[in-house]
Amino acid sequence: MTKEEEEMSKSALLTFRAKEEEIEKKKMEVKERVQAQLGRIEQETRRLATIREELDALSDPMRKEVSLVRKKIDSVNKELKPLGQTCQKKEREYKEALEAVSEKNKEKVQLITRLMELVSESEKARMKRLEELSKNLETPRIA
């Protein structure tokens, strides 16, 4: 190899190394910029997560209370259904008993009316018989 070729080779090698260093330098700059952006993204992600937690905390108590009230309403509805059925059954029984009492009262009134008629007829018959006996006593029968 001649000196000129050797010089060219060294020059090419130096140029190549310079280019490699330049590429490596640019690569490091890009890497640093990427790291910086990743750092900002992580900070923003944490900030957004914090905001989301605050939003959830704002709506969560109401949601829990609404859910609790709804569950209580469902529970009361479950308790009301058999109570309503029992109430309706008792109302029917009450109406039937009331009707039976009413019927028995009517029957009692009829029986009392009949008793009064019988007592009145009996008194009239006894009075008539007493009058007859009294007349028999007044008219002397001498035989």
C-alpha atoms as one frame of an Amber mdcrd trajectory, in Angstrom:
protein
   0.000   0.000   0.000   1.247   3.394  -0.842   1.429   6.284   1.440  -1.344
   7.955  -0.430  -3.587   4.922  -0.115  -2.655   4.643   3.515  -3.508   8.319
   4.019  -6.801   7.811   2.206  -7.520   4.789   4.276  -6.730   6.696   7.492
  -8.771   9.629   6.255 -11.678   7.340   5.377 -11.345   5.655   8.743 -11.271
   9.018  10.525 -14.238  10.194   8.486 -16.048   6.966   9.277 -15.263   7.309
  13.013 -16.308  10.953  12.932 -19.579   9.958  11.279 -20.003   7.145  13.819
 -19.396   9.578  16.678 -21.786  12.063  15.126 -24.432   9.341  14.753 -23.808
   8.172  18.309 -24.030  11.790  19.536 -27.319  12.340  17.671 -28.560   8.974
  18.937 -27.791  10.066  22.529 -29.533  13.416  21.950 -32.638  11.645  20.613
 -32.489   9.189  23.513 -32.293  12.075  25.992 -35.217  13.850  24.317 -37.225
  10.604  24.382 -36.380  10.145  28.084 -37.382  13.743  28.782 -40.686  13.231
  26.957 -41.252   9.922  28.762 -40.680  11.728  32.052 -43.251  14.367  31.104
 -45.666  11.645  29.966 -45.264   9.811  33.289 -45.880  13.057  35.188 -48.960
  13.752  33.063 -50.167  10.173  33.564 -49.827  10.562  37.354 -51.613  13.920
  37.202 -54.464  12.430  35.150 -54.691   9.425  37.499 -54.959  11.818  40.439
 -57.708  13.770  38.671 -59.555  10.504  37.896 -59.318   9.437  41.551 -60.702
  12.794  42.648 -63.587  12.465  40.187 -64.321   8.950  41.396 -64.191  10.154
  44.985 -66.721  12.883  44.152 -69.272  10.561  42.598 -68.533   7.471  44.690
 -70.262   8.500  47.974 -73.452   9.396  46.132 -73.310   6.194  44.117 -72.827
   4.104  47.245 -75.656   5.864  49.076 -77.992   5.557  46.068 -77.127   1.878
  45.804 -77.727   1.404  49.526 -81.110   3.164  49.364 -82.112   1.102  46.322
 -81.193  -2.114  48.144 -83.247  -0.999  51.151 -86.202  -0.215  48.870 -85.916
  -3.680  47.294 -85.754  -5.229  50.751 -88.826  -3.303  51.934 -90.676  -4.269
  48.738 -89.882  -7.935  49.418 -91.234  -7.532  52.947 -94.307  -5.597  51.753
 -95.483  -8.243  49.289 -96.296 -10.948  51.854 -97.585  -8.322  54.283 -99.915
  -6.992  51.586-101.132 -10.505  50.843-101.694 -11.133  54.550-103.535  -7.830
  54.831-105.799  -8.701  51.888-106.481 -12.133  53.382-107.325 -10.570  56.762
-109.556  -8.004  55.049-111.427 -10.824  53.252-111.737 -12.737  56.538-112.906
  -9.546  58.275-115.530  -8.899  55.580-116.689 -12.508  55.763-116.895 -12.330
  59.574-118.690  -8.973  59.368-121.153 -10.448  56.885-121.668 -13.487  59.134
-122.309 -11.189  62.130-124.732  -9.157  60.048-126.565 -12.308  58.940-126.752
 -13.574  62.542-128.042 -10.164  63.692-130.745 -10.297  61.024-131.632 -13.817
  62.109-131.697 -12.637  65.754-134.011  -9.733  64.862-136.314 -12.130  63.016
-136.307 -14.541  65.955-136.980 -11.713  68.420-139.834 -10.490  66.200-141.217
 -14.033  66.059-140.799 -14.371  69.847-142.685 -11.109  70.375-145.477 -12.356
  68.105-145.639 -15.686  69.955-145.599 -13.982  73.364-148.304 -11.578  72.182
-150.438 -14.411  70.807-149.879 -16.415  73.976-150.868 -13.457  76.166-153.976
 -12.866  74.051-154.895 -16.527  74.236-154.305 -16.599  78.016-156.275 -13.365
  78.461-159.105 -14.769  76.400-159.048 -17.951  78.426-158.936 -15.968  81.671
-161.900 -13.885  80.533-163.773 -17.049  79.691-162.941 -18.511  83.086-163.919
 -15.275  84.726-167.259 -15.258  82.899-167.792 -18.837  83.916-167.275 -17.815
  87.508-169.708 -14.922  87.280-172.512 -16.868  85.849-173.766 -19.138  88.514
-174.395 -22.578  87.458-176.633 -24.275  89.613-177.602 -27.538  88.480
